[in-house]
Short mmCIF file of C-alpha atoms in Angstrom, two decimals:
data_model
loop_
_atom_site.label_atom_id
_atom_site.label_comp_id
_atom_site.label_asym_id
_atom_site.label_seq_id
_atom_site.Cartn_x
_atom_site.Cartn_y
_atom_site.Cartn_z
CA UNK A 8 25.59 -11.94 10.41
CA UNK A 9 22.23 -12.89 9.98
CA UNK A 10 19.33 -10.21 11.68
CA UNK A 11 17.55 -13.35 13.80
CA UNK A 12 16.11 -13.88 17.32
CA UNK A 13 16.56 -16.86 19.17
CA UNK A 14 13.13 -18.85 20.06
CA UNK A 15 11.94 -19.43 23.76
CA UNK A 16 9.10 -21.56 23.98
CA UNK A 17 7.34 -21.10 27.63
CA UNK A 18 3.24 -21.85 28.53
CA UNK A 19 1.62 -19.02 30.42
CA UNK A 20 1.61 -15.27 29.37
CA UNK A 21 5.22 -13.10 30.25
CA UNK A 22 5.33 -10.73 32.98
CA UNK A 23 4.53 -7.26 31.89
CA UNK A 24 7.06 -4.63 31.19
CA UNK A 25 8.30 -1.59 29.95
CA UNK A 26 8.42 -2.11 26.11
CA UNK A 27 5.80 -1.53 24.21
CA UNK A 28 3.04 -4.00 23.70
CA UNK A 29 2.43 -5.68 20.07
CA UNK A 30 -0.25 -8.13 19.31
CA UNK A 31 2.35 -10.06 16.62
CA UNK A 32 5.05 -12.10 18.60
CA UNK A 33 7.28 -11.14 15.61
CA UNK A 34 7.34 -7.27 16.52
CA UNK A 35 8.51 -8.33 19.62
CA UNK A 36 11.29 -10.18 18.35
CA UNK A 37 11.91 -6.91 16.11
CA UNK A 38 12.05 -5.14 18.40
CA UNK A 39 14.62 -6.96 20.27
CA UNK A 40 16.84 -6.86 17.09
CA UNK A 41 16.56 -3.22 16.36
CA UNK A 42 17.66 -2.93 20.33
CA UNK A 43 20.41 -5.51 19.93
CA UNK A 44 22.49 -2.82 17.89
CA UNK A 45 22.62 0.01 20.79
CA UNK A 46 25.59 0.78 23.19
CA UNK A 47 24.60 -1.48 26.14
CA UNK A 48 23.59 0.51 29.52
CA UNK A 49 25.41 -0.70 32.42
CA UNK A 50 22.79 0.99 34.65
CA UNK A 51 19.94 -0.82 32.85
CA UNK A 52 21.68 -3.97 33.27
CA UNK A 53 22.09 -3.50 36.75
CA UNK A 54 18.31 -3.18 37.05
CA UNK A 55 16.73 -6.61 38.17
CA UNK A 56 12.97 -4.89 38.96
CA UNK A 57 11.83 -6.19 35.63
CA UNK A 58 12.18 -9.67 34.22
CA UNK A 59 13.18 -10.04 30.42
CA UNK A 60 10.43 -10.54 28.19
CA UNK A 61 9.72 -14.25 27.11
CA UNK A 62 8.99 -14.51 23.52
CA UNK A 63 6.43 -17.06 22.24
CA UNK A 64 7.47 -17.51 18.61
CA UNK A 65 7.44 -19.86 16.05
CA UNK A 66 10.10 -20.72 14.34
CA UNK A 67 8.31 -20.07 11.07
CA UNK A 68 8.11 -16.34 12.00
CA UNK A 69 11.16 -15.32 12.83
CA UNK A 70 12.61 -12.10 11.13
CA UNK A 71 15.68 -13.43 9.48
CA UNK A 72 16.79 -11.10 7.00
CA UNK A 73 20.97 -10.54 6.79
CA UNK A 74 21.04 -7.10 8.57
CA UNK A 75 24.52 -6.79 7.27
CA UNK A 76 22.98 -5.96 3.60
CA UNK A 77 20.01 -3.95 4.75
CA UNK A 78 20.12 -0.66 3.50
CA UNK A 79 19.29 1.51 6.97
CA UNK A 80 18.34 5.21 7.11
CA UNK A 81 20.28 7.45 9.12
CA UNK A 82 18.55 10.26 8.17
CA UNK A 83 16.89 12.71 11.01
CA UNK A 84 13.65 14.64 10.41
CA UNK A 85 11.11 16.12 12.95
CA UNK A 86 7.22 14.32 12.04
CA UNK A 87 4.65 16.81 12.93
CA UNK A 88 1.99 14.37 14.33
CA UNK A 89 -1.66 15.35 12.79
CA UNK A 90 -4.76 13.11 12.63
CA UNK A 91 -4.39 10.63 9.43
CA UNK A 92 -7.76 11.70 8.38
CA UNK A 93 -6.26 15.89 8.27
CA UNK A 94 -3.18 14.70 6.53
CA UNK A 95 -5.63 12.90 3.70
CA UNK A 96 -7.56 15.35 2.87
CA UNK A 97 -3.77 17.45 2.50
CA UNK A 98 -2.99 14.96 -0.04
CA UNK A 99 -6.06 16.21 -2.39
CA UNK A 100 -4.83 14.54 -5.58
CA UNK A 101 -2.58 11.12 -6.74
CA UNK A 102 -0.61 9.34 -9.48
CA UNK A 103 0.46 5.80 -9.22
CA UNK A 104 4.08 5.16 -11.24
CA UNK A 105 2.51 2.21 -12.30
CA UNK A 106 4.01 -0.99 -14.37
CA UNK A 107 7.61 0.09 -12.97
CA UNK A 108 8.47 -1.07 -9.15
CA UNK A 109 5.46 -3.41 -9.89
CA UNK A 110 6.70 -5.08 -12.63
CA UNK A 111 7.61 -8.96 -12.37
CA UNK A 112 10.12 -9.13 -15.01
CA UNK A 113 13.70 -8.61 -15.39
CA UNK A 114 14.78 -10.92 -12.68
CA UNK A 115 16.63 -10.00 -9.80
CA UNK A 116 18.42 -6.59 -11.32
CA UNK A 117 17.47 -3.38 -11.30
CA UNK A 118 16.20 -3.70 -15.02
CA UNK A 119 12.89 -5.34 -13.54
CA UNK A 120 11.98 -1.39 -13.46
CA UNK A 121 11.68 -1.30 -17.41
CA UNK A 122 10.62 -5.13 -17.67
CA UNK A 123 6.80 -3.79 -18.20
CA UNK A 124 7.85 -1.38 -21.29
CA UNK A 125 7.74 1.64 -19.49
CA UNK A 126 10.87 3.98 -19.15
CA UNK A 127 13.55 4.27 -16.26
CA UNK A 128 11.60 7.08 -13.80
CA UNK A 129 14.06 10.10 -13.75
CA UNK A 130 13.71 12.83 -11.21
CA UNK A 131 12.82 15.17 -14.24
CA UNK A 132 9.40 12.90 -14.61
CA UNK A 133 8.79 13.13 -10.80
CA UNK A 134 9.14 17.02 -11.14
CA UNK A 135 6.72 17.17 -14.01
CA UNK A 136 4.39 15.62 -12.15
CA UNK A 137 4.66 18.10 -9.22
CA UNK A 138 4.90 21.18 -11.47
CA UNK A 139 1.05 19.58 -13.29
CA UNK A 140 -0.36 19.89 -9.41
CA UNK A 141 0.30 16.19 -8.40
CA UNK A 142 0.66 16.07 -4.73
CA UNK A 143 0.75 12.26 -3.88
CA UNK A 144 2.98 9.57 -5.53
CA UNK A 145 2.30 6.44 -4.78
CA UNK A 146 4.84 3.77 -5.97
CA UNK A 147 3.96 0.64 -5.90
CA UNK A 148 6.51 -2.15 -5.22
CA UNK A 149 6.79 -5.63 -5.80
CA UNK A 150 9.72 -7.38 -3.57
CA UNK A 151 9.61 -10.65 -4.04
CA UNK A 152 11.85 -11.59 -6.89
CA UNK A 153 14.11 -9.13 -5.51
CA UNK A 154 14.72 -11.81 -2.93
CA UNK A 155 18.21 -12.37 -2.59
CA UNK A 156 18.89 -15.37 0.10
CA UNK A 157 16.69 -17.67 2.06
CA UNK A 158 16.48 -15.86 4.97
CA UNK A 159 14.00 -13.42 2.89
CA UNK A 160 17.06 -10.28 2.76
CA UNK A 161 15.60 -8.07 -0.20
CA UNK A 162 18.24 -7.01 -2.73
CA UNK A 163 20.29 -3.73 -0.64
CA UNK A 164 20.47 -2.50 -4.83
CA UNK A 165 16.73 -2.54 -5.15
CA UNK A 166 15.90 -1.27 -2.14
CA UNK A 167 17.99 1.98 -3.06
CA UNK A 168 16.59 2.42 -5.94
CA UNK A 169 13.07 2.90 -4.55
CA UNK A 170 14.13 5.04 -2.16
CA UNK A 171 16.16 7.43 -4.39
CA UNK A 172 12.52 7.35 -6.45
CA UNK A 173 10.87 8.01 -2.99
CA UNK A 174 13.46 10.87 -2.00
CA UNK A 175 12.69 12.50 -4.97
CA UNK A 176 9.02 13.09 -4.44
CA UNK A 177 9.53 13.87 -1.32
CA UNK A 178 12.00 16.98 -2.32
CA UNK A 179 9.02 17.95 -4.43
CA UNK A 180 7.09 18.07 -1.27
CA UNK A 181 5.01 15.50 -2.06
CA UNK A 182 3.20 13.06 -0.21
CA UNK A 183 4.70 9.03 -1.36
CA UNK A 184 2.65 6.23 -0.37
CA UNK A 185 4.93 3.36 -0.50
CA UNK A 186 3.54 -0.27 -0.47
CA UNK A 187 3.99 -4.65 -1.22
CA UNK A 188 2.46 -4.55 -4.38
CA UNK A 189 2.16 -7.85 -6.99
CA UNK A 190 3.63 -10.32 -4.13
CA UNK A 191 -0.11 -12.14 -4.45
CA UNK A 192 1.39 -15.76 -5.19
CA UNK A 193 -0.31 -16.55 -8.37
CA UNK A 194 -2.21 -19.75 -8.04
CA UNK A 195 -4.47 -21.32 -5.05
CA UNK A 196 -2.17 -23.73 -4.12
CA UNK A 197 0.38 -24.81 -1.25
CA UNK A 198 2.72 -21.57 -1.48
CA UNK A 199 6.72 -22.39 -1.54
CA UNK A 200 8.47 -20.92 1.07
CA UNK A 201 9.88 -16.87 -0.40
CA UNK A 202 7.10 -16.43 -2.73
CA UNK A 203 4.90 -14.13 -1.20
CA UNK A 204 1.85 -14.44 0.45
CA UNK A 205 -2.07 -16.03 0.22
CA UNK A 206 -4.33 -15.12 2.67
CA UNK A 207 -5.11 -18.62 2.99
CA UNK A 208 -4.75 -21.32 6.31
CA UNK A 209 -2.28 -23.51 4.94
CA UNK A 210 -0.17 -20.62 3.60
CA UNK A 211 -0.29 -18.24 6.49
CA UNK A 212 3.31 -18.70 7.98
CA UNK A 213 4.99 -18.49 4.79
CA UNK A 214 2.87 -15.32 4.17
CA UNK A 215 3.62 -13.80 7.69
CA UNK A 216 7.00 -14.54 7.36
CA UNK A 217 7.69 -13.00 3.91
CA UNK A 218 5.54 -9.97 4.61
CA UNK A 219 7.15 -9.23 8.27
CA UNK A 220 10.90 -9.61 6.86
CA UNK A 221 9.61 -7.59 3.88
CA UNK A 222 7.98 -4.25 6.11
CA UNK A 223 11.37 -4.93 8.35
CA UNK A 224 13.24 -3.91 6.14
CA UNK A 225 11.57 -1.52 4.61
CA UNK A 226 11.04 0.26 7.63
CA UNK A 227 14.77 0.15 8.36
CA UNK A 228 15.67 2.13 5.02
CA UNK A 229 12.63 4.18 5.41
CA UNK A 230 12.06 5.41 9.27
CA UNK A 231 13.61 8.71 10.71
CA UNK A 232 15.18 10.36 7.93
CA UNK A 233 10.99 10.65 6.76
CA UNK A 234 8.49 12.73 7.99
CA UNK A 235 4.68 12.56 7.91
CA UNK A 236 4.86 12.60 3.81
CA UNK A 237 5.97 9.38 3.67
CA UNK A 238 2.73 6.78 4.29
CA UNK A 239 3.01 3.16 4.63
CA UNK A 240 0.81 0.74 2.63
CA UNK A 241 0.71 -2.56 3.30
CA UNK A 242 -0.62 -4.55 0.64
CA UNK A 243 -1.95 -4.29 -2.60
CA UNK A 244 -5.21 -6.02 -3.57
CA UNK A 245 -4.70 -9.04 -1.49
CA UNK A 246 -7.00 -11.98 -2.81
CA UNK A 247 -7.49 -15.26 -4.18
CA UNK A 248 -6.10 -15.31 -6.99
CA UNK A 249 -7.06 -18.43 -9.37
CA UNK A 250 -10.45 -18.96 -7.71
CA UNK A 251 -13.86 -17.52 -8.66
CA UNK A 252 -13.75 -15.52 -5.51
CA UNK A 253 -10.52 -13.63 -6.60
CA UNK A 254 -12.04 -10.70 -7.35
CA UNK A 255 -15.37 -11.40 -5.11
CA UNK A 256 -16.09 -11.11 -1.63
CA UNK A 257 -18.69 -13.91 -1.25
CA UNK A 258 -19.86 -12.97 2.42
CA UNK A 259 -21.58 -16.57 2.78
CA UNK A 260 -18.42 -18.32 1.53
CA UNK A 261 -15.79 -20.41 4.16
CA UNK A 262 -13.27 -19.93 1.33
CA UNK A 263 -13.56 -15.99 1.62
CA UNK A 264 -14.63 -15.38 5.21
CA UNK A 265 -11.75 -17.68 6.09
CA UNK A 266 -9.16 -15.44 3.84
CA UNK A 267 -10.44 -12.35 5.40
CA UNK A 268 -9.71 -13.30 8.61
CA UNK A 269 -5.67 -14.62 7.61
CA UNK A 270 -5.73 -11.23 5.50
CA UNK A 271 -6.83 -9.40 9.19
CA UNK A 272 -3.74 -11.25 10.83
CA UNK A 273 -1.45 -10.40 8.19
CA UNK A 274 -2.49 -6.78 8.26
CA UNK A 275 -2.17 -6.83 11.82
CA UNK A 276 1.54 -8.48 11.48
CA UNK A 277 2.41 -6.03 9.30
CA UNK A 278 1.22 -2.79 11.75
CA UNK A 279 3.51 -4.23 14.88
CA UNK A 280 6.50 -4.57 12.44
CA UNK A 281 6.16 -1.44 11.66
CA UNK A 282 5.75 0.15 15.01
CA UNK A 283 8.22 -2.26 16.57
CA UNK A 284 11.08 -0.19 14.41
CA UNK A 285 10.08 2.71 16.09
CA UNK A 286 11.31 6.56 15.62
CA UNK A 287 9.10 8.08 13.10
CA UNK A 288 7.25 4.39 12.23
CA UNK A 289 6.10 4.66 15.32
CA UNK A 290 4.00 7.68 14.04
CA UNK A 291 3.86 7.10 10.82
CA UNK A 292 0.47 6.79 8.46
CA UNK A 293 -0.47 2.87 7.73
CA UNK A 294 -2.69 2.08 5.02
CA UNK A 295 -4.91 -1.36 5.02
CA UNK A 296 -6.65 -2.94 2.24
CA UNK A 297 -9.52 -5.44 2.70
CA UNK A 298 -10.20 -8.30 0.16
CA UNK A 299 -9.29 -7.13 -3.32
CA UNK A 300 -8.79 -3.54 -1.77
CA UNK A 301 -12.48 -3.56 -3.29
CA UNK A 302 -14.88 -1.23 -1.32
CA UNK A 303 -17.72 -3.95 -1.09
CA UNK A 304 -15.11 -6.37 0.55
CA UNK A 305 -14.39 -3.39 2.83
CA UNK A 306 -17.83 -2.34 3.77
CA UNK A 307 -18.00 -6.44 4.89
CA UNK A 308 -18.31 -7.06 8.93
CA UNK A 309 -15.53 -9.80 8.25
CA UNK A 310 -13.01 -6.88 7.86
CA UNK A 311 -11.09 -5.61 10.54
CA UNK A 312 -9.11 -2.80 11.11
CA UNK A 313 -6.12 -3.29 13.38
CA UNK A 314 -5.54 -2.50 16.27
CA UNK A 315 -2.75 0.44 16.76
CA UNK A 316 0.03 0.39 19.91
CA UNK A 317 -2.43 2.36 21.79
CA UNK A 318 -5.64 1.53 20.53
CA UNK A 319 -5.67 4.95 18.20
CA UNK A 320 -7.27 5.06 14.79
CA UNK A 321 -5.48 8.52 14.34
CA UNK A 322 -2.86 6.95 12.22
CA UNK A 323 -4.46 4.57 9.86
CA UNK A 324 -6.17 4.57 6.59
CA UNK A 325 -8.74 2.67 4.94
CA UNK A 326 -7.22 1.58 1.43
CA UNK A 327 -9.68 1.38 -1.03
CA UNK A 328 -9.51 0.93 -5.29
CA UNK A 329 -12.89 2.29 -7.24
CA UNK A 330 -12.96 1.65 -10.95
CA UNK A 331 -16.69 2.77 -10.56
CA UNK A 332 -19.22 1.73 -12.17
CA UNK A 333 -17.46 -1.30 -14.04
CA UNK A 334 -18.82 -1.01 -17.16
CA UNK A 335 -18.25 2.66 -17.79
CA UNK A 336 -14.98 2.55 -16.19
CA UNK A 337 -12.23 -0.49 -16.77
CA UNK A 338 -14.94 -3.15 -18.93
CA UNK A 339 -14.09 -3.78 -22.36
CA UNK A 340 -16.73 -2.78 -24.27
CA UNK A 341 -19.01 -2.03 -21.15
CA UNK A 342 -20.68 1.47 -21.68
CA UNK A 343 -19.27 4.51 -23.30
CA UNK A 344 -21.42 6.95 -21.78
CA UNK A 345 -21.91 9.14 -18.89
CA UNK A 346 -24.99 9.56 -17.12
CA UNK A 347 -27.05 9.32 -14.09
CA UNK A 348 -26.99 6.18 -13.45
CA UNK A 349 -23.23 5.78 -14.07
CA UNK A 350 -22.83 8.20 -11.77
CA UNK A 351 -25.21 6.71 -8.68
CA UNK A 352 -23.00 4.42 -8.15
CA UNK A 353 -19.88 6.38 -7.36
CA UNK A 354 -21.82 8.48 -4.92
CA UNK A 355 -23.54 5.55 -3.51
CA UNK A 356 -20.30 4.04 -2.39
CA UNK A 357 -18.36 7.27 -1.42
CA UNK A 358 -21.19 7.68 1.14
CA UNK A 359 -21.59 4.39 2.57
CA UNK A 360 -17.64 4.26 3.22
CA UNK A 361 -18.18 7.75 4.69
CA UNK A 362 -20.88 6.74 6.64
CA UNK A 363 -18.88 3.04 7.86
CA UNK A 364 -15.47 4.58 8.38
CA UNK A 365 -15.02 8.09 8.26
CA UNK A 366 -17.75 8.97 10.80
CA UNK A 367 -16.18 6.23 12.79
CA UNK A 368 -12.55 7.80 12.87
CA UNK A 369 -10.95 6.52 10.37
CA UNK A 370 -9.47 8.16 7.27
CA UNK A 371 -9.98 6.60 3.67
CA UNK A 372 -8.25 7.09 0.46
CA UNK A 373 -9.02 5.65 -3.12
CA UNK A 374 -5.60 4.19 -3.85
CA UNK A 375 -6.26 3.66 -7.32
CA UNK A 376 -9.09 4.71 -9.68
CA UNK A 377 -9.54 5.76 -13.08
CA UNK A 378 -11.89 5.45 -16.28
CA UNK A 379 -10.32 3.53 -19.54
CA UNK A 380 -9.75 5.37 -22.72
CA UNK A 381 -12.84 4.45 -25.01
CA UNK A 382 -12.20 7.12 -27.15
CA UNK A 383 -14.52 9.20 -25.25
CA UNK A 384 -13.50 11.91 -23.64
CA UNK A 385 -15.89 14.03 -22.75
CA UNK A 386 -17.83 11.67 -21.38
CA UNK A 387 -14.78 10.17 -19.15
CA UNK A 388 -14.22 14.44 -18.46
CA UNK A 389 -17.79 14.54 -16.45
CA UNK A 390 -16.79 11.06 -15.00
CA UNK A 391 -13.86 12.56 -13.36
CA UNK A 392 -15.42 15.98 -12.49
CA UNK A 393 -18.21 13.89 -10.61
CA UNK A 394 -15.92 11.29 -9.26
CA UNK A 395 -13.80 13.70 -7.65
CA UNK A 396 -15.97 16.40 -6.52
CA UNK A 397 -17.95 13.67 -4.71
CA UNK A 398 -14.32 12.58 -3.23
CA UNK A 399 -13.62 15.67 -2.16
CA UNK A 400 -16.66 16.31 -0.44
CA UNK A 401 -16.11 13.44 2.10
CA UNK A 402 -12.12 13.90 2.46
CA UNK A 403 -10.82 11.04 0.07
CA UNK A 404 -8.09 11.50 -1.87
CA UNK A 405 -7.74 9.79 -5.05
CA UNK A 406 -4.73 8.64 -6.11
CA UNK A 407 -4.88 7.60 -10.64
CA UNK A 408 -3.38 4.33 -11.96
CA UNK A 409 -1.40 5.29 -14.74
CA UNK A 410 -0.01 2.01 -16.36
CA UNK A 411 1.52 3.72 -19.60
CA UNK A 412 -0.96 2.51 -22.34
CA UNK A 413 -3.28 5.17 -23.46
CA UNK A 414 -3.98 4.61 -27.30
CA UNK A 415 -6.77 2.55 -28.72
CA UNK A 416 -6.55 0.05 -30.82
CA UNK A 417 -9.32 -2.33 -32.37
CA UNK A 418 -11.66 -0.48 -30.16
CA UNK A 419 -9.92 -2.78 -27.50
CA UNK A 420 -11.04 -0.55 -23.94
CA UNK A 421 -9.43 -2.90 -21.58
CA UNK A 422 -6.55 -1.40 -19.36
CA UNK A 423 -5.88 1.69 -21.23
CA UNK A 424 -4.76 3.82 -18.21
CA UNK A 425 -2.19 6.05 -19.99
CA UNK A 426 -2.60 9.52 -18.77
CA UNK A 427 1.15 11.08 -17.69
CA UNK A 428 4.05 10.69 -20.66
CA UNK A 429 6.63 10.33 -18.63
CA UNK A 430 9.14 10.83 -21.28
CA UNK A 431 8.12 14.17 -22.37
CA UNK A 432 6.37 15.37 -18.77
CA UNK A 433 3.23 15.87 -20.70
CA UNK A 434 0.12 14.36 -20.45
CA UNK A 435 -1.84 12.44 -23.02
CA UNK A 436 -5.05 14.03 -22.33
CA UNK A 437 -4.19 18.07 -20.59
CA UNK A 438 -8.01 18.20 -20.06
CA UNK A 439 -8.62 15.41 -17.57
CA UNK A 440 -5.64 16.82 -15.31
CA UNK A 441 -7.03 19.98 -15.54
CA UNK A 442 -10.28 18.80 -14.56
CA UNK A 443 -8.84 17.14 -11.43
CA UNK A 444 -7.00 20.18 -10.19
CA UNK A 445 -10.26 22.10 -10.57
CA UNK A 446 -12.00 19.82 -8.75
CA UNK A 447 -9.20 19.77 -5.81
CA UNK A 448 -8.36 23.44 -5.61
#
């Protein structure tokens, strides 16, 4: 049986009732799924005071994932409700398993998890981690080649194997941010129909209807059976990919004002699907990118938060990636050296997301961040000192990319993120871990 909602079209607003309220038509029809499943209440059915809600859907964005190969957690766990931006600054300090769940290749199977050259995660790597001080995992996760039918149903084989990843971290007591990750379609171009999304016009229902089947499902493997250590993010780096705006917010530019505001929609999508599943989504942490997850795309009036159930920014974080400055930190050759200046830029940004967001309610994490090996360590050691002392001091947690490749080669700088060997659960460079944990004790 496929998990869809019929479509009634109507003009005019529906009556108000008792369910909860969602901006995103599809929640609603979510909702009504998730219900569709419970022992039917004669009582309730007796009722006539309220009138059934009308929905006002389009076809296009209907939730039609086969519920009869969704994995679904039956799991119970009490979720102690604190402010999002408490329970960030509880998170102190991150790894990303990155180049794993990510990866694009290997197909369909399970074997997409090695496809990047890095090995099959094992709970004894997850436990290293914890045991060197880690206390955030975040795993990012690409879905859509783990499509398995057209009505969007993501691979009930894949979808365990993140969570038995997920379910170990959490056993570590960690905190797992769990996320859509390379799902970006690759080209600006009229986007086939189970390919992703692209925050543009003419691919916005094909977006909206992969991402809302995707955070369906994921929020019916991943909802009570998960406290408050489980966080939600909904996209990774969402931009326009193949134009000279991909990794530039041009604030004068239709082409990116225009993809901001399908990228606010989409974010806003995503939210009521996840609320709509209720239980512990209800209350669970939701993290939201802007443009590129950049912090100048973030800091943009374009960019909009959404808008919680009840109007709270209690539960939400700002997602935010700082490989900062550029040339010191991911350009290839760029800078080698730390200094000032290098450094005035880090602690120019922390404080003007502090001062847009934080003093404004909402909490902010750097999702990813990092400085490439260019054979210069002590100068990447003061980097990270700074960076994260200056993190600290305003609540942000930063989470490391750690892509596997460490070693340089040709005095090639570019992408060498290697920092955790997950084979031996040691790390390539003990001193920069050691500097993090001092700097987040």
């Amino acid at each position: 049986m496929c998990f869809t909602v019929c479509v009634i079209s109507c003009s005019g607003k529906s009556k108000k009732n008792n369910a909860p309220e969602f901006s995103n038509p599809m929640a609603k029809a979510f909702m009504n799924a998730q219900n569709s499943d419970k022992p039917k209440d004669k009582k309730a059915e007796d009722k006539k005071d309220e009138p059934a809600p009308v929905l006002q859907v389009n076809p296009l964005e209907i939730i039609s994932f086969n519920r009869d190969k969704a994995v679904v957690d039956t799991g119970s766990k009490s979720f102690n409700e604190r402010k999002a931006i408490d329970i960030v600054r509880d998170m102190k300090t991150g790894w990303n398993l990155g180049n794993t769940f990510d990866a694009t290749g290997g197909g369909k199977g399970l074997g997409a998890e090695m496809s990047w050259g890095q090995p099959k995660t094992t709970k004894e790597m997850i436990d290293g981690l914890a045991a060197s001080g880690i206390k955030t995992i975040r795993i990012p996760v690409s879905w859509s080649r783990h499509i398995i039918d057209n009505n969007y149903t993501i691979s009930p084989e894949w979808m365990s194997r993140v969570k038995e990843v997920v379910d170990w971290a959490i056993e570590d007591g960690m905190y797992v941010v769990l996320n859509i990750h390379h799902d970006n379609f690759e080209k600006n171009a009229k986007m086939p129909a189970l390919s992703g999304f692209y925050p543009t016009d003419q691919n916005y229902d094909n977006s909206a209807k992969f991402v809302c089947n995707t955070w369906a499902q994921i929020a019916l493997a991943f909802n009570n059976g998960y406290d408050e250590h489980l966080v939600f993010e909904v996209l990774n780096e969402p931009r326009l990919v193949g134009t000279t705006e991909e990794w530039y917010y041009n604030a004068v530019s239709p082409k990116s004002i225009s993809a901001m505001k399908n990228l606010n929609k989409l974010t806003q999508n995503i939210l009521d699907v996840i609320r709509a599943s209720d239980g512990n989504n209800k209350k669970r942490l939701v993290a939201v990118p802007s443009l590129q997850a950049s912090p100048e795309s973030a800091l943009a009036s374009t960019f909009k938060m959404p808008q919680d159930f009840d109007g709270s920014k209690d539960r939400l974080i700002v997602s935010v990636h700082m490989y900062t400055p550029y040339n010191f930190a991911m350009e290839s050759p760029g800078i080698r050296e730390y200094n000032d200046s290098v450094k005035k830029e880090f602690t120019y940004m922390f404080k003007k997301l502090n001062e847009h967001f934080i003093k404004n309610g909402y909490a902010v994490y750097i999702g990813e961040y990092g400085a490439t090996n260019k054979n210069n360590l002590e100068d990447r050691l003061a980097w990270f000192h700074d960076f994260i002392k200056e993190s600290r001091a305003y609540g942000m947690p930063c989470f490391l990319w750690d892509n596997g490749i460490w070693k340089v080669e040709d005095n090639k700088y570019d992408e060498h993120y290697g920092y955790y060997n997950r084979t031996a659960q040691t790390w390539y460079f003990p001193e920069i871990i050691k500097a993090i944990n001092e700097e987040t004790k």
